[in-house]
XYZ file of C-alpha atoms in Angstrom:
333
model
C -46.710 233.164 93.508
C -46.451 229.452 95.973
C -43.896 226.707 95.904
C -43.767 224.156 94.027
C -44.493 220.599 95.315
C -41.763 219.449 96.740
C -40.641 216.700 93.797
C -38.951 216.150 90.544
C -40.568 217.317 87.700
C -39.911 216.200 84.277
C -37.889 218.083 82.403
C -37.068 220.199 79.147
C -35.628 217.263 77.198
C -35.442 219.097 73.665
C -33.277 221.739 72.187
C -35.568 225.594 72.047
C -32.223 228.173 71.881
C -29.603 228.162 69.350
C -26.722 230.431 68.479
C -24.992 230.085 64.839
C -22.527 231.656 63.318
C -19.577 231.080 61.187
C -18.077 232.663 58.028
C -20.184 235.362 55.543
C -22.909 233.581 52.925
C -21.782 229.816 54.402
C -24.928 228.713 54.835
C -25.979 230.215 58.703
C -28.730 232.162 57.603
C -29.612 229.592 55.235
C -29.855 226.779 58.381
C -32.276 229.632 60.265
C -34.188 229.472 57.516
C -34.968 225.985 57.514
C -36.881 225.799 61.360
C -40.121 226.036 61.063
C -42.578 229.286 60.755
C -40.048 231.739 61.023
C -40.238 235.331 61.803
C -36.706 236.677 61.257
C -35.095 240.651 62.962
C -33.343 241.484 60.150
C -29.984 243.913 60.898
C -28.728 244.495 57.563
C -32.021 246.085 55.170
C -32.645 243.446 52.910
C -36.814 242.336 54.805
C -37.909 243.046 51.446
C -36.064 240.777 49.421
C -36.417 237.349 51.484
C -39.491 235.475 50.993
C -39.374 234.157 54.771
C -41.093 237.219 56.831
C -39.603 239.745 58.535
C -38.782 242.672 59.963
C -35.446 245.155 59.151
C -34.040 245.791 63.023
C -33.183 249.419 62.875
C -32.717 253.024 65.033
C -35.506 255.098 63.366
C -35.190 258.460 62.645
C -37.023 261.248 62.026
C -36.459 262.577 58.260
C -36.040 265.711 59.409
C -33.282 266.540 62.068
C -31.450 262.941 61.935
C -32.464 261.948 65.762
C -33.268 259.038 66.608
C -37.090 259.059 66.918
C -37.799 254.625 68.182
C -34.449 252.829 69.057
C -34.489 249.616 68.419
C -34.415 248.610 72.452
C -37.916 249.615 72.099
C -38.330 247.904 68.496
C -37.018 244.640 69.814
C -39.301 245.580 72.867
C -42.348 245.968 71.391
C -41.990 242.996 68.884
C -40.760 240.888 71.440
C -44.512 241.307 73.544
C -46.714 240.963 69.843
C -45.053 236.910 70.331
C -45.710 236.790 73.933
C -49.176 237.672 73.012
C -49.662 234.662 70.853
C -51.676 234.407 68.356
C -49.267 235.445 65.571
C -48.787 230.960 63.905
C -44.779 231.773 64.058
C -43.106 229.435 65.768
C -39.159 230.566 66.015
C -38.384 233.784 66.115
C -34.284 234.416 64.409
C -31.551 237.004 65.421
C -29.767 237.597 62.265
C -27.423 239.704 63.746
C -27.093 239.944 67.324
C -23.731 241.625 66.525
C -25.120 244.616 64.881
C -27.810 244.704 67.588
C -25.483 245.206 70.840
C -24.363 247.654 68.397
C -27.524 249.744 67.404
C -28.637 249.271 71.016
C -25.071 251.267 71.760
C -25.510 253.437 69.128
C -29.320 254.558 70.932
C -27.349 254.799 74.692
C -24.738 257.273 72.411
C -27.037 259.826 71.012
C -29.085 259.990 73.972
C -26.348 260.666 76.650
C -24.494 263.382 73.537
C -21.385 260.845 74.295
C -19.432 259.360 71.156
C -18.199 256.064 73.335
C -20.626 254.312 76.199
C -18.144 254.109 78.534
C -17.943 258.055 78.256
C -21.573 258.412 80.128
C -21.153 259.570 83.632
C -20.714 256.755 86.118
C -20.811 253.712 84.536
C -24.366 254.559 82.982
C -22.804 253.587 80.350
C -22.378 249.249 80.142
C -24.965 249.159 82.855
C -27.881 250.267 80.445
C -26.738 248.658 77.190
C -25.969 245.139 79.456
C -29.986 245.832 80.680
C -30.957 245.437 77.417
C -29.114 243.023 76.184
C -29.991 240.895 78.783
C -33.824 241.699 79.175
C -34.181 240.542 75.499
C -32.214 237.551 75.438
C -34.306 236.669 78.809
C -37.705 237.377 77.909
C -36.994 235.567 74.036
C -35.522 232.916 75.726
C -39.266 233.042 77.336
C -41.080 232.569 74.696
C -42.538 228.984 73.627
C -40.755 229.084 70.640
C -37.525 227.999 69.299
C -34.401 231.397 69.160
C -32.034 231.784 66.870
C -29.055 233.805 67.446
C -26.461 234.869 64.493
C -22.967 235.157 64.723
C -20.063 236.456 62.223
C -16.921 234.961 62.562
C -13.742 236.306 63.300
C -10.714 234.011 64.750
C -8.018 234.384 68.040
C -4.673 233.638 68.237
C -3.385 230.880 70.869
C 0.387 230.986 71.462
C 1.413 229.788 67.571
C -2.385 228.090 66.906
C -4.839 230.767 65.527
C -9.020 229.861 67.063
C -11.517 230.282 64.960
C -14.242 232.251 66.970
C -17.447 233.856 66.749
C -17.125 237.846 66.329
C -19.682 238.902 69.027
C -18.163 240.311 72.525
C -16.673 238.111 75.015
C -19.291 239.395 77.744
C -22.118 239.649 75.804
C -21.472 235.670 74.336
C -21.567 234.721 78.198
C -24.937 236.235 77.915
C -26.538 234.514 75.097
C -25.238 231.546 74.654
C -24.828 231.339 78.207
C -28.672 230.980 77.763
C -28.778 228.772 74.585
C -29.038 224.747 74.185
C -26.624 224.471 71.222
C -23.520 226.450 70.001
C -23.801 225.513 66.041
C -20.940 226.525 63.772
C -21.333 226.858 59.913
C -18.935 226.557 57.580
C -18.070 225.764 53.689
C -15.917 223.473 52.118
C -15.712 223.240 48.578
C -19.121 222.903 47.708
C -20.263 221.264 50.915
C -21.790 223.731 53.404
C -20.750 221.637 56.805
C -22.549 221.928 60.139
C -20.663 221.249 63.724
C -22.075 221.544 67.094
C -19.171 223.492 69.410
C -21.504 223.618 72.636
C -24.190 221.897 73.715
C -26.200 222.065 76.781
C -26.723 217.518 77.802
C -26.353 215.228 75.764
C -28.919 215.010 73.126
C -30.951 212.088 71.674
C -32.649 211.280 68.415
C -35.429 210.353 70.298
C -36.507 213.050 72.893
C -37.391 214.713 70.004
C -40.631 214.482 68.778
C -40.841 217.384 66.110
C -40.229 215.813 62.780
C -38.940 218.562 61.185
C -36.894 219.620 64.135
C -35.522 216.138 64.539
C -34.748 216.427 60.232
C -32.841 219.890 61.454
C -30.682 218.671 63.419
C -29.698 214.990 61.969
C -28.089 217.215 59.070
C -25.624 218.543 61.786
C -22.731 217.152 62.788
C -22.563 216.191 67.174
C -26.665 217.211 67.341
C -27.147 214.129 69.313
C -25.075 212.251 71.727
C -23.599 208.501 70.919
C -25.408 206.587 73.725
C -28.497 205.035 73.085
C -31.463 207.459 75.155
C -33.595 204.106 75.078
C -33.509 201.902 78.407
C -31.378 198.198 77.860
C -33.998 195.166 77.285
C -34.270 192.862 79.260
C -35.087 189.262 79.395
C -38.648 188.522 79.907
C -38.476 185.848 83.509
C -41.191 183.765 82.139
C -39.782 183.110 78.545
C -36.823 182.396 80.514
C -37.717 179.818 82.427
C -39.678 178.194 79.468
C -36.501 178.085 77.505
C -34.844 174.347 77.868
C -32.028 174.037 79.566
C -29.214 171.804 78.429
C -27.998 168.914 80.229
C -24.858 169.302 80.725
C -22.271 166.534 80.511
C -19.450 165.162 82.078
C -15.756 165.065 81.236
C -16.609 160.934 79.899
C -19.301 161.313 78.345
C -17.653 163.859 75.794
C -14.669 161.321 76.144
C -16.131 159.036 75.080
C -17.364 161.210 71.379
C -14.148 162.298 71.107
C -12.159 160.817 68.032
C -8.852 161.808 65.965
C -7.804 160.666 62.824
C -3.140 160.576 62.797
C -0.964 160.809 60.185
C -1.581 156.885 59.143
C -5.259 156.862 58.892
C -5.498 155.207 62.131
C -8.278 156.678 64.212
C -6.425 157.630 67.801
C -10.465 156.894 69.960
C -10.651 158.084 74.003
C -11.439 154.583 75.511
C -13.381 155.004 78.952
C -12.926 152.270 81.438
C -14.077 151.751 84.843
C -11.416 153.082 86.730
C -8.520 154.947 84.024
C -9.136 156.605 80.390
C -6.207 156.061 78.028
C -5.904 156.663 73.911
C -4.863 154.144 72.261
C -4.361 153.678 68.532
C -6.276 150.270 67.578
C -3.463 148.731 65.339
C -5.472 145.231 65.226
C -6.273 144.306 61.178
C -9.923 144.415 61.221
C -9.916 148.193 61.951
C -6.980 148.540 58.710
C -4.218 149.482 61.173
C -0.684 148.919 59.749
C 1.050 145.910 61.913
C 4.088 146.925 61.546
C 4.175 150.043 63.603
C 4.582 148.380 66.454
C 6.818 145.837 65.151
C 9.461 148.792 64.349
C 9.073 151.115 67.459
C 9.838 147.477 69.495
C 12.769 146.866 66.480
C 13.324 150.877 67.490
C 13.834 152.140 70.491
C 14.595 155.144 71.883
C 17.668 155.982 72.560
C 19.294 156.114 76.691
C 20.669 158.906 78.214
C 23.840 159.331 78.348
C 25.401 160.072 82.051
C 27.117 163.408 81.743
C 31.441 163.146 81.748
C 32.279 166.759 81.266
C 34.543 167.990 84.136
C 35.038 170.936 85.958
C 37.237 173.206 85.340
C 39.004 173.635 89.190
C 39.079 176.528 91.038
C 42.152 179.206 90.361
C 40.786 180.193 94.416
C 40.122 178.897 97.391
C 36.562 180.516 98.706
C 36.771 182.650 100.565
C 40.069 184.402 99.958
C 41.010 187.935 98.696
C 40.721 189.364 95.702
C 43.940 190.368 94.220
C 44.211 194.513 94.364
C 43.033 196.357 90.846
C 45.966 197.995 88.421
C 45.809 201.724 88.932
C 43.399 203.740 86.312
C 45.163 206.254 84.329
C 43.954 209.654 83.288
């Protein structure tokens, strides 16, 4: 395999891997079935009871001996191989429920090694096989040119005195599965309404990145699927258009003053008269413009009162400046 060119490459900006979780009967499987052309790998044995194309995931047993004849690991790897070949027409693969798939893998490991618990397999081999199988399935599913959906159930844990909702999938397995997903969606039924809410996401997805209208319609029904900001570039004004726009002539203060007029309370008009050397505000009080000639006479006969002299006498100082203060009386308890 050759090295890639030393230059930035186009990235995938569309979410394709989803982790959906929530309480039972709260719309998880219904949301997954809305994705285009799904095939469901089912763990509850209800494949025959749903219209969507589906496969029952199970450890197939020999009817005579009861021993596992085909393990769920072999079944999953075979199904993934068929999806990798293409030509099947499916666009979405759903693992419903990932918690049960993990349990079936542990069951197959324990029975093959004759133990009741994965940790009882010597030298940590059981845990190693378990991690290898789960990681291999998740990585190979992610490499498919399809939408991949993992469904998990609901659990709670205490953080101090508060109860927090979490997926029922264990922490270690959750790190593997959710770490390979683009959107973490919680489904919850409140009253008669079904709520879909994004808990975590790989990047701030934008609506205009999604070219498939079917996916866009689904994600529009999920709260927080898209970033509130716009991904489109800000519109810039065309330089040529900016130059062709008429430029408004800036007026001088004198020109603005000539256009200003203010009506006074008495009905007279105070205008700003611009002279060559000074600007003054005057009230036109001649008889020709309708002003009252008695106003000027009233102001002349009733001038404002003159400021009276300050006759306040300051109290004499009882002590000379710089004289020591008298000692204070001792405090009593």
